[in-house]
Amino acid sequence: MPGNEVDPAVKLADDFKKRGYFDEAKNNILCKAVEGSESVTLEDFVRDRVSTVVSEMVKEDESLIFKNRGSTSALIEGQLLKNDYDRLSTDSVDIRSLLQRQLDNPEFKNDLKTRLRRDLETADSPLEEQQISRDGLE
């Protein structure tokens, strides 16, 4: 590929994000109930676990409160993401497995493939046709 050309896969991923599909997929995953609970969503579970882990970290090292906010945030984030979200898991919920099952869900994958194919087909059509479709002049 010449220097200024954008990799089609990168462009497709960028378009996917720009259209809000990434956020939509993320929100769909986060709003699902955690296994074993009908009322606790994954988002609520993660928030609660982050709060608990941060409280534990501050109890272990109170100097975290007085450090630079950026370095403290980076340290906390590193601990949360370390070892496949190990610190976010509980005895009853393995967060990594839960997320992996969501990503491996055939319905999720099919929806993702459908959107990507549609975007790819739109990207492959001539610019003039795309403009006509957008303007509703067909």
mmCIF file of C-alpha atoms in Angstrom:
data_model
loop_
_atom_site.group_PDB
_atom_site.id
_atom_site.type_symbol
_atom_site.label_atom_id
_atom_site.label_comp_id
_atom_site.label_asym_id
_atom_site.label_seq_id
_atom_site.Cartn_x
_atom_site.Cartn_y
_atom_site.Cartn_z
ATOM 1 C CA MET A 1 0.000 0.000 0.000
ATOM 2 C CA PRO A 2 1.367 3.443 -0.881
ATOM 3 C CA GLY A 3 2.238 5.767 2.005
ATOM 4 C CA ASN A 4 -0.904 7.937 2.061
ATOM 5 C CA GLU A 5 -3.507 5.216 1.511
ATOM 6 C CA VAL A 6 -5.466 4.125 4.539
ATOM 7 C CA ASP A 7 -5.732 0.422 5.221
ATOM 8 C CA PRO A 8 -9.341 -0.552 4.372
ATOM 9 C CA ALA A 9 -9.652 -2.497 7.637
ATOM 10 C CA VAL A 10 -8.570 0.562 9.631
ATOM 11 C CA LYS A 11 -11.012 2.750 7.710
ATOM 12 C CA LEU A 12 -13.832 0.271 8.302
ATOM 13 C CA ALA A 13 -13.041 0.171 12.038
ATOM 14 C CA ASP A 14 -12.926 3.982 12.189
ATOM 15 C CA ASP A 15 -16.263 4.256 10.370
ATOM 16 C CA PHE A 16 -17.721 1.633 12.706
ATOM 17 C CA LYS A 17 -16.750 3.766 15.707
ATOM 18 C CA LYS A 18 -17.842 7.047 14.107
ATOM 19 C CA ARG A 19 -21.320 5.657 13.466
ATOM 20 C CA GLY A 20 -21.653 4.776 17.137
ATOM 21 C CA TYR A 21 -21.759 1.013 16.597
ATOM 22 C CA PHE A 22 -18.927 0.393 19.053
ATOM 23 C CA ASP A 23 -20.678 2.342 21.822
ATOM 24 C CA GLU A 24 -23.962 0.632 21.010
ATOM 25 C CA ALA A 25 -22.370 -2.829 21.233
ATOM 26 C CA LYS A 26 -20.621 -1.886 24.479
ATOM 27 C CA ASN A 27 -23.859 -0.585 25.994
ATOM 28 C CA ASN A 28 -25.744 -3.723 24.914
ATOM 29 C CA ILE A 29 -23.182 -5.859 26.726
ATOM 30 C CA LEU A 30 -23.125 -3.650 29.828
ATOM 31 C CA CYS A 31 -26.919 -3.587 30.217
ATOM 32 C CA LYS A 32 -27.256 -7.384 30.371
ATOM 33 C CA ALA A 33 -27.881 -9.014 33.735
ATOM 34 C CA VAL A 34 -24.995 -10.757 35.436
ATOM 35 C CA GLU A 35 -25.477 -14.523 35.551
ATOM 36 C CA GLY A 36 -27.094 -15.569 38.803
ATOM 37 C CA SER A 37 -28.754 -12.189 39.217
ATOM 38 C CA GLU A 38 -31.799 -10.894 37.429
ATOM 39 C CA SER A 39 -31.489 -7.313 38.630
ATOM 40 C CA VAL A 40 -27.758 -6.525 38.591
ATOM 41 C CA THR A 41 -26.450 -5.432 35.208
ATOM 42 C CA LEU A 42 -22.853 -5.937 34.178
ATOM 43 C CA GLU A 43 -22.368 -2.165 34.359
ATOM 44 C CA ASP A 44 -23.648 -2.037 37.958
ATOM 45 C CA PHE A 45 -21.517 -5.030 38.883
ATOM 46 C CA VAL A 46 -18.365 -3.459 37.419
ATOM 47 C CA ARG A 47 -19.045 -0.106 39.118
ATOM 48 C CA ASP A 48 -19.528 -1.809 42.456
ATOM 49 C CA ARG A 49 -16.381 -3.890 42.034
ATOM 50 C CA VAL A 50 -14.308 -0.862 40.957
ATOM 51 C CA SER A 51 -15.520 1.014 44.028
ATOM 52 C CA THR A 52 -14.645 -1.930 46.269
ATOM 53 C CA VAL A 53 -11.210 -2.463 44.701
ATOM 54 C CA VAL A 54 -10.337 1.241 44.912
ATOM 55 C CA SER A 55 -11.417 1.321 48.576
ATOM 56 C CA GLU A 56 -9.232 -1.722 49.268
ATOM 57 C CA MET A 57 -6.287 -0.103 47.496
ATOM 58 C CA VAL A 58 -6.660 3.102 49.517
ATOM 59 C CA LYS A 59 -6.861 1.088 52.752
ATOM 60 C CA GLU A 60 -3.642 -0.689 51.770
ATOM 61 C CA ASP A 61 -1.894 2.570 50.790
ATOM 62 C CA GLU A 62 -3.478 5.769 52.082
ATOM 63 C CA SER A 63 -0.843 7.845 50.280
ATOM 64 C CA LEU A 64 -2.825 7.210 47.070
ATOM 65 C CA ILE A 65 -5.234 9.925 48.199
ATOM 66 C CA PHE A 66 -2.477 12.534 48.247
ATOM 67 C CA LYS A 67 -0.671 11.586 45.027
ATOM 68 C CA ASN A 68 -1.067 13.276 41.669
ATOM 69 C CA ARG A 69 -4.478 12.390 40.270
ATOM 70 C CA GLY A 70 -3.051 11.249 36.915
ATOM 71 C CA SER A 71 -0.521 8.850 38.393
ATOM 72 C CA THR A 72 -3.067 7.529 40.905
ATOM 73 C CA SER A 73 -5.584 6.932 38.117
ATOM 74 C CA ALA A 74 -2.971 5.124 36.033
ATOM 75 C CA LEU A 75 -1.993 2.952 38.997
ATOM 76 C CA ILE A 76 -5.605 2.054 39.774
ATOM 77 C CA GLU A 77 -6.407 1.394 36.124
ATOM 78 C CA GLY A 78 -3.354 -0.831 35.839
ATOM 79 C CA GLN A 79 -4.474 -2.857 38.843
ATOM 80 C CA LEU A 80 -8.003 -3.212 37.473
ATOM 81 C CA LEU A 81 -6.888 -4.367 34.028
ATOM 82 C CA LYS A 82 -4.038 -6.561 35.238
ATOM 83 C CA ASN A 83 -4.377 -10.313 34.701
ATOM 84 C CA ASP A 84 -7.581 -10.164 32.643
ATOM 85 C CA TYR A 85 -9.579 -8.064 35.105
ATOM 86 C CA ASP A 86 -8.760 -10.470 37.934
ATOM 87 C CA ARG A 87 -9.446 -7.929 40.684
ATOM 88 C CA LEU A 88 -12.921 -7.238 39.316
ATOM 89 C CA SER A 89 -13.927 -10.886 39.562
ATOM 90 C CA THR A 90 -15.587 -12.372 42.619
ATOM 91 C CA ASP A 91 -15.996 -15.949 43.810
ATOM 92 C CA SER A 92 -19.294 -16.178 41.936
ATOM 93 C CA VAL A 93 -18.534 -14.011 38.865
ATOM 94 C CA ASP A 94 -15.478 -14.367 36.636
ATOM 95 C CA ILE A 95 -15.555 -11.080 34.739
ATOM 96 C CA ARG A 96 -13.184 -12.237 31.994
ATOM 97 C CA SER A 97 -15.270 -15.334 31.225
ATOM 98 C CA LEU A 98 -18.468 -13.319 31.344
ATOM 99 C CA LEU A 99 -17.119 -10.786 28.831
ATOM 100 C CA GLN A 100 -15.727 -13.531 26.601
ATOM 101 C CA ARG A 101 -19.110 -15.304 26.506
ATOM 102 C CA GLN A 102 -20.761 -12.045 25.471
ATOM 103 C CA LEU A 103 -18.227 -11.531 22.674
ATOM 104 C CA ASP A 104 -18.541 -15.157 21.534
ATOM 105 C CA ASN A 105 -22.347 -14.974 21.439
ATOM 106 C CA PRO A 106 -23.445 -15.960 17.885
ATOM 107 C CA GLU A 107 -26.163 -13.277 17.828
ATOM 108 C CA PHE A 108 -23.608 -10.607 18.768
ATOM 109 C CA LYS A 109 -21.178 -11.833 16.105
ATOM 110 C CA ASN A 110 -23.861 -12.001 13.397
ATOM 111 C CA ASP A 111 -25.049 -8.468 14.162
ATOM 112 C CA LEU A 112 -21.467 -7.227 14.027
ATOM 113 C CA LYS A 113 -20.788 -9.003 10.718
ATOM 114 C CA THR A 114 -24.022 -7.668 9.207
ATOM 115 C CA ARG A 115 -23.155 -4.094 10.123
ATOM 116 C CA LEU A 116 -19.590 -4.414 8.856
ATOM 117 C CA ARG A 117 -20.731 -5.970 5.562
ATOM 118 C CA ARG A 118 -23.312 -3.230 5.079
ATOM 119 C CA ASP A 119 -20.709 -0.546 5.783
ATOM 120 C CA LEU A 120 -18.217 -2.250 3.491
ATOM 121 C CA GLU A 121 -20.776 -2.444 0.676
ATOM 122 C CA THR A 122 -21.607 1.226 1.193
ATOM 123 C CA ALA A 123 -17.912 2.089 1.122
ATOM 124 C CA ASP A 124 -17.438 0.083 -2.090
ATOM 125 C CA SER A 125 -20.239 1.849 -3.941
ATOM 126 C CA PRO A 126 -19.296 4.909 -5.994
ATOM 127 C CA LEU A 127 -19.335 8.217 -4.125
ATOM 128 C CA GLU A 128 -22.079 9.580 -6.366
ATOM 129 C CA GLU A 129 -24.410 6.690 -5.474
ATOM 130 C CA GLN A 130 -23.661 7.150 -1.765
ATOM 131 C CA GLN A 131 -24.538 10.844 -1.990
ATOM 132 C CA ILE A 132 -27.773 10.113 -3.831
ATOM 133 C CA SER A 133 -28.746 7.528 -1.197
ATOM 134 C CA ARG A 134 -27.985 9.947 1.635
ATOM 135 C CA ASP A 135 -30.004 12.699 0.025
ATOM 136 C CA GLY A 136 -32.950 10.350 -0.502
ATOM 137 C CA LEU A 137 -33.060 11.041 -4.243
ATOM 138 C CA GLU A 138 -33.199 7.444 -5.428
#
